[in-house]
XYZ file of C-alpha atoms in Angstrom:
364
model
C -40.560 108.818 -66.578
C -43.764 108.453 -68.624
C -45.138 111.815 -69.538
C -48.593 112.494 -68.279
C -50.269 114.661 -70.825
C -54.005 113.987 -70.340
C -54.833 116.998 -68.095
C -52.665 119.472 -69.948
C -53.695 118.371 -73.328
C -57.345 118.586 -72.289
C -56.667 122.109 -71.088
C -55.316 123.059 -74.433
C -57.333 121.072 -76.940
C -60.730 121.729 -75.321
C -60.405 125.499 -75.064
C -62.420 127.463 -77.508
C -60.903 130.256 -79.513
C -60.904 132.577 -76.595
C -57.337 133.086 -77.663
C -58.516 135.925 -79.760
C -57.880 137.918 -76.601
C -54.189 137.017 -77.109
C -51.478 139.550 -77.845
C -51.080 140.315 -74.166
C -47.657 139.464 -72.786
C -48.694 139.095 -69.035
C -45.071 139.983 -68.238
C -45.809 142.011 -65.175
C -44.513 140.705 -61.811
C -47.396 139.490 -59.571
C -45.360 137.969 -56.739
C -41.749 138.150 -55.558
C -39.762 136.224 -52.954
C -36.011 136.293 -52.432
C -35.197 137.216 -55.987
C -37.789 134.878 -57.548
C -40.405 136.589 -59.616
C -43.773 135.171 -60.466
C -44.775 136.729 -63.721
C -48.361 137.308 -64.948
C -48.202 134.434 -67.416
C -47.003 132.046 -64.727
C -49.708 133.215 -62.354
C -52.447 132.985 -65.034
C -51.365 129.458 -66.043
C -51.245 128.190 -62.513
C -54.641 129.784 -61.717
C -56.045 127.663 -64.639
C -54.324 124.380 -63.734
C -55.226 124.659 -60.041
C -58.782 125.688 -60.889
C -59.201 122.332 -62.633
C -58.639 120.581 -59.283
C -61.470 122.302 -57.650
C -64.065 123.189 -60.313
C -65.484 120.977 -63.010
C -66.260 122.363 -66.386
C -69.993 121.749 -65.669
C -69.811 123.861 -62.483
C -67.882 126.677 -64.125
C -70.912 128.976 -64.561
C -71.952 132.488 -63.545
C -74.446 130.934 -61.078
C -71.676 128.901 -59.506
C -69.439 131.938 -58.930
C -72.287 133.954 -57.591
C -72.626 131.637 -54.647
C -71.233 132.439 -51.244
C -70.019 130.289 -48.335
C -71.764 130.360 -44.923
C -69.773 133.297 -43.714
C -70.613 135.422 -46.818
C -67.154 134.836 -48.538
C -67.546 134.362 -52.301
C -66.316 131.267 -53.991
C -63.938 133.458 -55.888
C -62.311 134.898 -52.733
C -62.147 131.487 -51.143
C -60.576 129.666 -54.064
C -58.292 132.396 -55.016
C -56.921 132.387 -51.453
C -56.142 128.693 -51.779
C -54.613 129.010 -55.166
C -52.615 132.082 -54.199
C -51.166 130.081 -51.337
C -50.099 127.362 -53.863
C -48.404 129.960 -56.116
C -46.667 131.473 -53.085
C -45.446 128.058 -52.223
C -44.095 127.654 -55.760
C -42.153 130.846 -55.359
C -40.666 129.801 -52.039
C -39.678 126.345 -53.463
C -38.039 127.998 -56.405
C -35.997 130.088 -54.069
C -35.073 127.051 -51.919
C -34.034 125.178 -55.124
C -31.364 127.788 -55.606
C -30.432 128.247 -51.900
C -29.895 124.595 -51.435
C -27.687 124.173 -54.510
C -30.056 121.836 -56.351
C -30.028 121.360 -60.011
C -31.879 119.455 -62.704
C -30.118 116.740 -64.673
C -30.057 117.069 -68.513
C -32.637 114.264 -68.613
C -34.996 116.178 -66.200
C -34.631 119.334 -68.183
C -35.302 117.491 -71.453
C -38.254 115.721 -69.871
C -39.763 119.098 -68.775
C -39.157 120.818 -72.038
C -40.499 117.700 -73.849
C -44.033 118.533 -72.673
C -44.012 121.603 -74.878
C -42.588 119.549 -77.714
C -45.324 116.929 -77.271
C -48.030 119.675 -77.334
C -46.480 121.114 -80.469
C -46.538 117.703 -82.118
C -50.215 117.382 -81.142
C -50.815 120.540 -83.193
C -48.985 119.060 -86.172
C -45.875 121.197 -85.588
C -47.925 124.387 -86.168
C -46.419 126.705 -83.543
C -48.781 129.512 -84.491
C -51.826 127.375 -83.832
C -50.405 126.076 -80.607
C -49.671 129.663 -79.468
C -53.270 130.669 -80.232
C -54.465 128.038 -77.734
C -51.827 128.758 -75.209
C -52.721 132.460 -75.290
C -55.729 131.654 -73.116
C -53.259 130.836 -70.386
C -51.020 133.810 -70.975
C -48.366 131.520 -72.582
C -46.754 130.770 -75.892
C -44.538 127.800 -76.848
C -41.389 129.258 -75.370
C -43.097 130.236 -72.128
C -44.688 126.851 -71.753
C -41.198 125.402 -71.872
C -40.078 127.849 -69.183
C -42.994 127.056 -66.968
C -42.513 123.368 -67.297
C -38.811 123.648 -66.219
C -39.884 125.842 -63.280
C -42.283 123.073 -62.255
C -39.621 120.514 -62.436
C -37.468 122.683 -60.127
C -40.407 123.104 -57.769
C -40.830 119.330 -57.669
C -37.137 118.830 -57.108
C -37.172 121.209 -54.120
C -40.303 119.577 -52.796
C -38.709 116.091 -53.050
C -35.552 117.346 -51.366
C -37.552 118.593 -48.421
C -40.606 116.314 -48.148
C -39.796 113.264 -50.247
C -39.287 109.959 -48.620
C -35.623 110.627 -48.028
C -36.162 114.443 -47.620
C -34.868 116.470 -44.753
C -38.453 117.189 -43.634
C -39.894 113.795 -44.570
C -42.764 112.514 -42.452
C -41.532 109.890 -40.043
C -43.372 107.114 -38.089
C -43.145 109.301 -35.052
C -44.795 112.185 -36.926
C -47.650 109.847 -37.970
C -48.119 108.666 -34.436
C -48.214 112.214 -33.123
C -50.607 113.354 -35.776
C -52.828 110.405 -35.016
C -52.883 111.132 -31.306
C -53.423 114.819 -31.724
C -56.085 114.771 -34.510
C -58.032 111.558 -34.500
C -60.966 110.486 -32.268
C -62.420 107.031 -32.026
C -66.207 106.677 -31.878
C -68.863 104.000 -32.295
C -72.111 104.946 -33.987
C -75.481 103.344 -33.523
C -77.613 104.303 -36.461
C -81.363 104.073 -36.416
C -82.400 104.360 -40.079
C -85.825 105.979 -40.052
C -85.609 106.969 -43.684
C -85.212 103.903 -45.861
C -84.787 100.169 -45.885
C -82.808 97.885 -48.178
C -84.469 95.814 -50.825
C -83.876 92.131 -50.075
C -84.494 88.937 -51.986
C -86.432 85.823 -50.845
C -83.467 84.663 -48.755
C -83.167 88.093 -46.998
C -79.916 89.158 -48.842
C -79.636 92.780 -50.038
C -80.357 93.241 -53.717
C -77.687 95.260 -55.644
C -78.245 97.228 -58.870
C -76.492 95.351 -61.693
C -75.444 98.583 -63.447
C -74.193 100.801 -60.620
C -73.420 98.058 -58.047
C -75.330 100.089 -55.354
C -77.584 98.481 -52.858
C -81.239 98.999 -53.683
C -83.406 100.873 -51.201
C -86.921 102.031 -50.724
C -88.388 104.671 -48.482
C -90.056 103.483 -45.204
C -93.846 103.771 -45.012
C -95.324 105.791 -42.192
C -95.850 102.828 -39.928
C -92.225 101.639 -40.151
C -90.932 105.192 -39.715
C -93.031 105.597 -36.555
C -91.614 102.184 -35.302
C -88.048 103.379 -35.981
C -88.686 106.796 -34.209
C -90.063 104.883 -31.167
C -87.063 102.713 -31.102
C -84.723 105.713 -31.143
C -86.620 107.273 -28.243
C -86.300 103.982 -26.305
C -82.532 103.773 -27.071
C -82.090 107.346 -25.913
C -83.728 106.507 -22.588
C -81.625 103.389 -22.098
C -78.401 105.326 -22.773
C -79.433 107.960 -20.303
C -80.092 105.214 -17.775
C -76.584 103.848 -18.177
C -77.296 100.711 -20.182
C -74.369 99.101 -21.971
C -73.807 100.814 -25.308
C -72.143 97.706 -26.835
C -75.232 95.696 -26.143
C -77.389 98.353 -27.688
C -75.141 98.398 -30.734
C -75.390 94.618 -31.084
C -79.232 94.653 -30.798
C -80.271 97.705 -32.793
C -77.564 99.070 -35.174
C -78.622 99.679 -38.758
C -75.138 100.482 -39.833
C -74.323 97.917 -42.464
C -70.620 98.822 -42.265
C -70.310 98.196 -38.554
C -69.265 94.586 -39.080
C -66.164 95.881 -40.844
C -65.382 98.427 -38.107
C -65.036 96.282 -34.965
C -62.994 99.139 -33.378
C -65.478 101.830 -34.458
C -64.786 104.795 -36.645
C -61.608 106.955 -36.543
C -62.554 110.575 -37.455
C -60.400 113.623 -37.747
C -61.341 117.181 -38.731
C -60.184 116.670 -42.325
C -62.994 113.976 -42.656
C -65.645 116.667 -42.764
C -66.759 115.775 -46.256
C -67.082 112.043 -45.406
C -68.933 112.247 -42.095
C -70.553 115.704 -42.185
C -70.146 118.550 -39.806
C -72.300 117.251 -36.919
C -70.644 113.849 -36.542
C -67.104 115.224 -37.187
C -67.608 117.917 -34.603
C -69.143 115.441 -32.125
C -66.066 113.153 -32.444
C -63.826 116.056 -31.595
C -65.965 117.641 -28.801
C -67.096 114.615 -26.899
C -65.149 113.463 -23.824
C -64.343 109.717 -23.756
C -67.328 107.856 -22.454
C -69.830 110.558 -23.457
C -72.657 110.103 -26.071
C -74.481 112.440 -28.323
C -77.638 112.041 -30.381
C -77.725 113.556 -33.833
C -80.631 113.580 -36.097
C -80.835 114.758 -39.680
C -82.564 113.895 -42.905
C -80.525 110.687 -43.325
C -81.332 109.064 -39.951
C -80.739 109.132 -36.191
C -77.213 108.699 -34.816
C -76.057 107.879 -31.342
C -72.338 108.469 -31.042
C -70.122 107.371 -28.259
C -66.499 108.333 -27.888
C -63.874 105.811 -26.884
C -60.167 105.981 -25.996
C -57.793 105.894 -29.013
C -56.169 102.555 -29.338
C -52.305 102.942 -29.029
C -50.928 103.170 -32.680
C -54.414 102.220 -33.923
C -53.527 103.518 -37.362
C -51.036 100.685 -37.799
C -53.673 98.012 -37.257
C -54.437 96.193 -40.535
C -58.057 95.850 -39.470
C -58.504 99.608 -39.828
C -55.989 100.352 -42.628
C -58.695 101.638 -44.999
C -59.716 104.271 -42.364
C -56.220 105.676 -42.385
C -55.764 105.810 -46.188
C -55.378 109.604 -45.947
C -53.361 109.791 -42.722
C -49.977 110.162 -44.486
C -51.281 112.978 -46.791
C -52.954 114.714 -43.886
C -49.733 114.516 -41.862
C -47.623 115.608 -44.797
C -49.848 118.646 -45.527
C -49.572 119.607 -41.871
C -45.788 119.275 -42.054
C -45.599 121.465 -45.287
C -47.869 124.112 -43.753
C -45.799 124.261 -40.632
C -42.504 124.464 -42.577
C -43.748 127.022 -45.090
C -45.623 129.349 -42.765
C -42.825 131.699 -42.113
C -41.627 131.671 -45.675
C -45.049 132.428 -47.152
C -45.452 135.437 -44.772
C -42.507 137.057 -46.706
C -43.803 136.599 -50.225
C -44.696 140.010 -51.645
C -47.845 140.287 -53.724
C -48.572 143.143 -56.075
C -52.306 143.292 -55.250
C -53.033 145.563 -58.240
C -51.416 143.167 -60.686
C -52.979 140.099 -58.994
C -56.423 141.725 -59.064
C -56.429 141.546 -62.833
C -56.633 137.757 -62.682
C -59.616 135.832 -61.353
C -60.373 132.183 -60.772
C -63.804 132.609 -62.409
C -62.091 134.006 -65.477
C -59.413 131.341 -65.680
C -59.856 128.638 -68.230
C -60.723 125.161 -66.947
C -60.259 121.696 -68.584
C -63.155 120.923 -70.883
C -64.188 124.464 -71.614
């Protein structure tokens, strides 16, 4: 298997000489589960590698970590909770690796240890220089080898359970059930009272040659008033029971509607894509009901429709279900792991010494 070194090498090579804080062994036990011990150096390293998934080097500032979520929870508390859950899962999978009698082949072990050798080669064979960089993560050359072998075991246990041939693999029946229980189908009539697309002499939308994005311009006051009046008229017609499909055909400003003949399929995980208001409306509305939503991007009339039987398998809407498998798999993993994770013991005093904000991130 081809070794993927980009992320890890970036983590190592881009780190400044913060390694002057080295000398610490980080050998204390932070978590335990069924004989598996997560040592401080493992925990520190996994804090760093997981942090890189959530926080860019540009965002890794004092101002960023001073922010709070809507409920007052700090970003530190929020992200550390997520990463702690990942590390707990690692501990459980390492235990299951042993319980289920799994093993690594010689080739898999060599592959895992080879990561450390590749890093050493990147430092010209200078183990001392490599260790100075690795100290930022609580590691040295030998501990890096150890952690990489542990990660190979974690992956093997994961594949044994959740891989395509795993005992807990996601089935077609699981996908159908997840679709039925989590997705809603809606159609959205958009009245764009904010901007209009720039068009050429033939009425075709003009696209930026560099970015490929459609060019837009803000509506003037007269056009904005016209759009607001149209929205008010549509709202009255919906209340009077006029056909929603006819209103869609006549007034929809959604340029993507032509590619969504069955409407939009939305699940709670699509919050980032559709925003809270539309995502919540899709979940809360009864079939046949409509809701008006207005924000700084426009006016939206949303109507909920019955789910199409096995709609996720329709090629027409394949793009809308690109994440269905990963959503279903995450749900399966969470369900399977829940009882195990509850029994992972955390030394809170030891864990409190490590923070996400203080962990190194790729590019810094």
